mmCIF file of C-alpha atoms in Angstrom:
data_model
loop_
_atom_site.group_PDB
_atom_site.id
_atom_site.type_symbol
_atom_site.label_atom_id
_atom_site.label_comp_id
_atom_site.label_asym_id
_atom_site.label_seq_id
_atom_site.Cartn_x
_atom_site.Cartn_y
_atom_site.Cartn_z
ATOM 1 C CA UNK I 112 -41.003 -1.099 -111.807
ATOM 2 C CA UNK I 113 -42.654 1.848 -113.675
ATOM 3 C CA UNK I 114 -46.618 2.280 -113.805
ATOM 4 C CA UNK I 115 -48.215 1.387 -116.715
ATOM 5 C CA UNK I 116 -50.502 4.584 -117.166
ATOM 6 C CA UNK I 117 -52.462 5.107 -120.160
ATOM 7 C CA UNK I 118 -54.566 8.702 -121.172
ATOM 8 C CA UNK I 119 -58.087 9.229 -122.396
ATOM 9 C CA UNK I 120 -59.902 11.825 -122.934
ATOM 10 C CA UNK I 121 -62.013 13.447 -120.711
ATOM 11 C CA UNK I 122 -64.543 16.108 -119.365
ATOM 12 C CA UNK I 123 -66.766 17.710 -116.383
ATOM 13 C CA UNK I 124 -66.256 19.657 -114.064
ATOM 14 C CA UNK I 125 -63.634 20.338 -110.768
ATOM 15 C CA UNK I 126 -65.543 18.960 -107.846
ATOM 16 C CA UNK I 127 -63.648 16.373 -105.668
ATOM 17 C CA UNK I 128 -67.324 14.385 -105.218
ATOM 18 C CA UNK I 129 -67.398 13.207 -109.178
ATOM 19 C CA UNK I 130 -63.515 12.240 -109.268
ATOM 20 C CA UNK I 131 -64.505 10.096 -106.426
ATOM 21 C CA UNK I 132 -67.940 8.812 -108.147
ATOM 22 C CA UNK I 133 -65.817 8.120 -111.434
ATOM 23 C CA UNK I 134 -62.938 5.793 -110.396
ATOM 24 C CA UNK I 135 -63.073 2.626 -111.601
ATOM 25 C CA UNK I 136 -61.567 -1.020 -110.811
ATOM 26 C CA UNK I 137 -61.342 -4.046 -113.392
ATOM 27 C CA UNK I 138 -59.751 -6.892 -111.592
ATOM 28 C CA UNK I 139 -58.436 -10.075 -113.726
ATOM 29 C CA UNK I 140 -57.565 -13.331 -111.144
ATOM 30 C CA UNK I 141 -55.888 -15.971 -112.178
ATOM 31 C CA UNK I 142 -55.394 -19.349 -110.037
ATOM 32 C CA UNK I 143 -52.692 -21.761 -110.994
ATOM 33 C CA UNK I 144 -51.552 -24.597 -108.955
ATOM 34 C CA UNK I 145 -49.049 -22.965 -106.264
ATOM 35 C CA UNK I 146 -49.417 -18.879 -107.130
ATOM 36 C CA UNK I 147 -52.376 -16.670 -107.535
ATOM 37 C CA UNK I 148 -51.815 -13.970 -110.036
ATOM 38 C CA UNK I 149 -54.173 -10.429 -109.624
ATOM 39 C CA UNK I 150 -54.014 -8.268 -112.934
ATOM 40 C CA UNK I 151 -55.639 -4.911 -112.152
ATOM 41 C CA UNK I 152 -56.376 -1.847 -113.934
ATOM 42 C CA UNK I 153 -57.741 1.761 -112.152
ATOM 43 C CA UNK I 154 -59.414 4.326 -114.445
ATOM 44 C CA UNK I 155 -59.796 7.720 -113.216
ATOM 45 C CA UNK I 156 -63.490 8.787 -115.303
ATOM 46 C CA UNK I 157 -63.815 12.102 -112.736
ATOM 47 C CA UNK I 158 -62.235 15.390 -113.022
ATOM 48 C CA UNK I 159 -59.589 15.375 -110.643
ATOM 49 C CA UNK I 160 -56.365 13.857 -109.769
ATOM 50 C CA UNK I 161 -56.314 10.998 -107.786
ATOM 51 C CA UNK I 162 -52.885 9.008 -105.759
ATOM 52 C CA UNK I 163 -53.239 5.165 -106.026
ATOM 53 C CA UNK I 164 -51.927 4.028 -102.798
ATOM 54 C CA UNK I 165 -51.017 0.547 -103.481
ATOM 55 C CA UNK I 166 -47.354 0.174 -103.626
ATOM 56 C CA UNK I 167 -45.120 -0.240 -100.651
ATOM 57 C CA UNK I 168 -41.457 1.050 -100.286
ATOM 58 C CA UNK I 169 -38.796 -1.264 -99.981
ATOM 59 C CA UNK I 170 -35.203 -1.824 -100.552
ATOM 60 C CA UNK I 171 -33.105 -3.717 -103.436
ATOM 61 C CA UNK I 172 -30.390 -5.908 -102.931
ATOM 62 C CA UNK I 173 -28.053 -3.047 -102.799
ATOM 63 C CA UNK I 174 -30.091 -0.970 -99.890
ATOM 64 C CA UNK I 175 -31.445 1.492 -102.443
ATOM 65 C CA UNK I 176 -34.498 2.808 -102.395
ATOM 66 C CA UNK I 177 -36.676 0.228 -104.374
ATOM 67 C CA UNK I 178 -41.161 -0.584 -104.653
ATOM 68 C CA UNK I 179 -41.817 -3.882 -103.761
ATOM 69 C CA UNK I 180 -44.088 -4.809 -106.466
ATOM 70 C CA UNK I 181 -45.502 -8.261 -104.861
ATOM 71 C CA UNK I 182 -47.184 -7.876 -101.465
ATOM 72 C CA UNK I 183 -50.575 -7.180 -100.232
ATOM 73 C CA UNK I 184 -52.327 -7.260 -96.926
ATOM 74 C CA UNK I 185 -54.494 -10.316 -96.522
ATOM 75 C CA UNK I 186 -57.050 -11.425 -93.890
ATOM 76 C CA UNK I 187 -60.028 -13.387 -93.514
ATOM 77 C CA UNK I 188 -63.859 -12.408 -93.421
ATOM 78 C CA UNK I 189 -67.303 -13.719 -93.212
ATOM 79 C CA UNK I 190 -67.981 -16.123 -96.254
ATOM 80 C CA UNK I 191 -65.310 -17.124 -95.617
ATOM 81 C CA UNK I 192 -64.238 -15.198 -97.659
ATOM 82 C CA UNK I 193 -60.494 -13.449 -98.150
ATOM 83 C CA UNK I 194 -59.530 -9.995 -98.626
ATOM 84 C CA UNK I 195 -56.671 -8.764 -100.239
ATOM 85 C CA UNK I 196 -55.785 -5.293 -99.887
ATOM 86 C CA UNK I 197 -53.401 -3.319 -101.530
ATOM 87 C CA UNK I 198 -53.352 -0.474 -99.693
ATOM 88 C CA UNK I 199 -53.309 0.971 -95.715
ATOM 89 C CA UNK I 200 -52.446 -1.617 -93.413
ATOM 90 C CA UNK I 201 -54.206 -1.893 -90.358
ATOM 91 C CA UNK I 202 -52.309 -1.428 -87.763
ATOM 92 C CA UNK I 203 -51.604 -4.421 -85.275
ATOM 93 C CA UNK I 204 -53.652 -5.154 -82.709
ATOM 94 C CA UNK I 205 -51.049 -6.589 -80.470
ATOM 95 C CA UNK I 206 -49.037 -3.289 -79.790
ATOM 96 C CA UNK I 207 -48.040 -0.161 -80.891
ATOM 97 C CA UNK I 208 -46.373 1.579 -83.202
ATOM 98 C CA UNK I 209 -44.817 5.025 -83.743
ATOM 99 C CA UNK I 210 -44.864 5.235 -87.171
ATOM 100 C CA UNK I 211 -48.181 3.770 -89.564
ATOM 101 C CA UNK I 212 -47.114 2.284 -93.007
ATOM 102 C CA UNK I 213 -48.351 4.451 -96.197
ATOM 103 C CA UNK I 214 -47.726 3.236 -99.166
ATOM 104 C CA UNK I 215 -46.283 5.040 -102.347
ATOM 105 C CA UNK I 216 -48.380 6.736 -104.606
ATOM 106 C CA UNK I 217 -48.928 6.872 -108.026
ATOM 107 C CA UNK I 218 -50.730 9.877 -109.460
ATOM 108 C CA UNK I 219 -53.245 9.360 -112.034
ATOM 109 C CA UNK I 220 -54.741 12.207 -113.446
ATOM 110 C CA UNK I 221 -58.035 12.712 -115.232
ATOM 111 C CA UNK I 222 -58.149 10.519 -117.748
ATOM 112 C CA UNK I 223 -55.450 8.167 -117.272
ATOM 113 C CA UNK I 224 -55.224 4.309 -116.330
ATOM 114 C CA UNK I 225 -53.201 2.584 -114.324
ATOM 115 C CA UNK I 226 -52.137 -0.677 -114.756
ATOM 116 C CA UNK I 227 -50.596 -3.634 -112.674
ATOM 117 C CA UNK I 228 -50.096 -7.054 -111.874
ATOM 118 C CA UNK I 229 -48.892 -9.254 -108.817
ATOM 119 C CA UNK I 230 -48.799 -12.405 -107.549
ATOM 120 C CA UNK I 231 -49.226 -14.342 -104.441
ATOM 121 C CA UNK I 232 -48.182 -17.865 -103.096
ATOM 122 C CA UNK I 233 -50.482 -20.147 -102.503
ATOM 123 C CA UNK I 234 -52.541 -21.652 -99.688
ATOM 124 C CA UNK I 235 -53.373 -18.226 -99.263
ATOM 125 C CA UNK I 236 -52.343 -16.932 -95.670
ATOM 126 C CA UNK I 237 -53.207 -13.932 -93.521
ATOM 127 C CA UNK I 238 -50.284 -11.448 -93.891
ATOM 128 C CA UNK I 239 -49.245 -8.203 -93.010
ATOM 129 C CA UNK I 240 -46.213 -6.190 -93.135
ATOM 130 C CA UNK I 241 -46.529 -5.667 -89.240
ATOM 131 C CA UNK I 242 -46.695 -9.410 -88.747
ATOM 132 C CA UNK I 243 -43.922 -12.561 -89.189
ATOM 133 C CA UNK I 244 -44.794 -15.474 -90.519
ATOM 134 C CA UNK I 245 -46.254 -18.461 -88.097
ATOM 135 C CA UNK I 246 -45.350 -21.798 -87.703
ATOM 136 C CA UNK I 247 -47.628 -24.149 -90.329
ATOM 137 C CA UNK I 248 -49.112 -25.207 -86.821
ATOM 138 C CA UNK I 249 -50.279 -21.849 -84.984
ATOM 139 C CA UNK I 250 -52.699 -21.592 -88.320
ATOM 140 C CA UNK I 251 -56.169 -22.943 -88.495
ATOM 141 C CA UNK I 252 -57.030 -24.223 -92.657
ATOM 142 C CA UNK I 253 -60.214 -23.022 -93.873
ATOM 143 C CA UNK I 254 -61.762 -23.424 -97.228
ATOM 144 C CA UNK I 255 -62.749 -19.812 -99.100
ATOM 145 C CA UNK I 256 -66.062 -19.609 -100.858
ATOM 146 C CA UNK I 257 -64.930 -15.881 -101.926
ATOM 147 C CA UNK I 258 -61.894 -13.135 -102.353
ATOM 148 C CA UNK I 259 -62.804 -9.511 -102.445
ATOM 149 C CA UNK I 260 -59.970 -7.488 -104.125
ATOM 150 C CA UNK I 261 -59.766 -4.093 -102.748
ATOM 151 C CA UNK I 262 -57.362 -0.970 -103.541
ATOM 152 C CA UNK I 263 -56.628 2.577 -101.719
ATOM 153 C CA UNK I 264 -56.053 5.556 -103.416
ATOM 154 C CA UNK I 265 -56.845 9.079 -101.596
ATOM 155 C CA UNK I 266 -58.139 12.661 -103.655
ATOM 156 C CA UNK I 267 -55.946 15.064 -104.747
ATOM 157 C CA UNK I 268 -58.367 17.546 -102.994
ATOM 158 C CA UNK I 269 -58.713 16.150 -99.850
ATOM 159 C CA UNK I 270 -58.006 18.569 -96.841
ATOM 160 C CA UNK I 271 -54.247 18.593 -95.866
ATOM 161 C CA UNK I 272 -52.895 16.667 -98.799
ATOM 162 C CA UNK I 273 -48.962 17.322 -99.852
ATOM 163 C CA UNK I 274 -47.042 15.665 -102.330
ATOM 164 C CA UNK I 275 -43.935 14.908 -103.314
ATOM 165 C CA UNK I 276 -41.722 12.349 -105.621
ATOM 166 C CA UNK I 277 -40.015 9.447 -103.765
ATOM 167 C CA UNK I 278 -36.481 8.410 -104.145
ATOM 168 C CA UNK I 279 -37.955 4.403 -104.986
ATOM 169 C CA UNK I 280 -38.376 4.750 -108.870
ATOM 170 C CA UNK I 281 -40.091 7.174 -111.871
ATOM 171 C CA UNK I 282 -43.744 7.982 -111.204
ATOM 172 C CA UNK I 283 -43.829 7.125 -107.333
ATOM 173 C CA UNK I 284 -44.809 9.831 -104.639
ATOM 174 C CA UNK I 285 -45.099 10.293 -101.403
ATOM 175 C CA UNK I 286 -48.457 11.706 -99.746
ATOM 176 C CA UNK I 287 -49.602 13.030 -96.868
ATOM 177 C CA UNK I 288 -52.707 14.743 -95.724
ATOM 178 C CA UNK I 289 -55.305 15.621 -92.642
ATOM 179 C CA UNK I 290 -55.712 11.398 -91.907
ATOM 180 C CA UNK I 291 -55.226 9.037 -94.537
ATOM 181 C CA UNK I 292 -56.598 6.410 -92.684
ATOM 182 C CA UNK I 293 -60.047 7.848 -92.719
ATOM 183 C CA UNK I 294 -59.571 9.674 -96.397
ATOM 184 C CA UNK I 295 -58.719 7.113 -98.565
ATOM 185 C CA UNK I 296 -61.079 5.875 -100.801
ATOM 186 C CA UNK I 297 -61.510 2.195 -101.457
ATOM 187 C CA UNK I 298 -61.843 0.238 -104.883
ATOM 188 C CA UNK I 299 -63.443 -3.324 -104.246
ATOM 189 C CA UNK I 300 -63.710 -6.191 -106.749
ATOM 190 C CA UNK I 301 -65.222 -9.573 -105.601
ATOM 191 C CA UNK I 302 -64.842 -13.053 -107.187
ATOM 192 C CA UNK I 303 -65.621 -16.706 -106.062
ATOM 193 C CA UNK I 304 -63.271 -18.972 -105.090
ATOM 194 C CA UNK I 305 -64.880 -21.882 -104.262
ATOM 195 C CA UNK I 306 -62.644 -24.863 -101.880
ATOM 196 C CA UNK I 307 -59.589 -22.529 -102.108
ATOM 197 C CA UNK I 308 -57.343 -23.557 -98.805
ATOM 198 C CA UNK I 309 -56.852 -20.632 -97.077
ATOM 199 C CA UNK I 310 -54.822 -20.344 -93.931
ATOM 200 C CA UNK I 311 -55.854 -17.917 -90.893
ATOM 201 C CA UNK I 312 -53.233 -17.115 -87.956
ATOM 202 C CA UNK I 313 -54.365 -18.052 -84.475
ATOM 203 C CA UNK I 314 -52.986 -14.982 -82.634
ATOM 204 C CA UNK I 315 -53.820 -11.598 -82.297
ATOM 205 C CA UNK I 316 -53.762 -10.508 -85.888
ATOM 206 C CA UNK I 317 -55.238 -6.896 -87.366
ATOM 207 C CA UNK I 318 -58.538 -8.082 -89.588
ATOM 208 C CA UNK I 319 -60.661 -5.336 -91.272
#
């Protein structure tokens, strides 16, 4: 899977504050009868690079270093509504781990657009790739009057940051920096979804 980036042109000046001001999310949804397709394109209108964090690593069939182009985080919120993140995890309320989830990067520089699509199965359900899958029984049904659509990416300028390429495919990075958690920037889009069936886990799941 390679990013779909395209360039524009592009001015102003170096500051990390107007790259931040001048990212931008367009968010396409499409409903079908079992699978909920989310077409998405980022435009980076500041100055400065910016890393879209919304990718997660994974493995082919072979064990090699692969992205996993069709996941996302997904929990319920007031509304109801549902949020799908692609992006930082949370991590699980339920215990601890040693090592948080980040996911790869893809580096769009002033300018540019990045573009990508992914789909879900539906009833939507609250996942996570901390959590297994529940029994259709430890799940309470609830119907959605909303989805917000929501996307990481984190400032090339932000205190700490490193990068380098990753081993899963052309134009993916990894990135670190001072605390990702609380650096990241999000991207929201929100849409109605009227009497969609959406499925929320009864135990002691990470919501944000």
């Amino acid at each position: 899977m390679i990013p779909r980036i395209c360039r524009n042109s592009s001015s102003g000046d170096n500051s990390m504050e107007q790259a931040v001001q001048n990212v931008v999310l367009d968010c396409q949804p499409e409903f079908s009868s079992d699978r909920l397709k989310i077409g998405y394109r980022i435009s980076n209108r500041g100055s400065g690079q910016i890393y879209v964090l919304d990718v997660l690593p994974g493995y082919d069939a072979a064990r090699t270093p692969a992205p996993n182009p069709d996941w996302a985080y997904v929990c319920l919120r007031d509304g109801p509504a549902a949020y799908v993140l692609r992006g930082i995890p949370p991590l699980p309320a339920d215990r601890q781990v040693t090592i948080q989830l980040t996911p790869l990067a893809t580096r769009l520089a002033a300018g540019e657009k990045l573009e990508r699509a992914f789909e879900l199965p539906l009833p939507l359900k609250e996942t996570s790739p901390y959590y297994l899958p529940l029994k259709p029984e430890q799940y309470e049904v609830i119907e959605l009057w909303r989805m917000v659509f929501g996307v990481h990416y984190l400032p090339g300028a932000v205190e700490g940051f490193r990068v380098e390429p990753a081993p899963h495919g052309q134009g993916f990075y990894r990135v670190w920096s001072k605390n990702p958690v609380a650096q990241a920037q999000t991207l929201e889009h929100a849409f109605d979804a009227p009497g969609v069936s959406f499925w929320k886990r009864k135990d002691w799941f990470s919501r944000i």
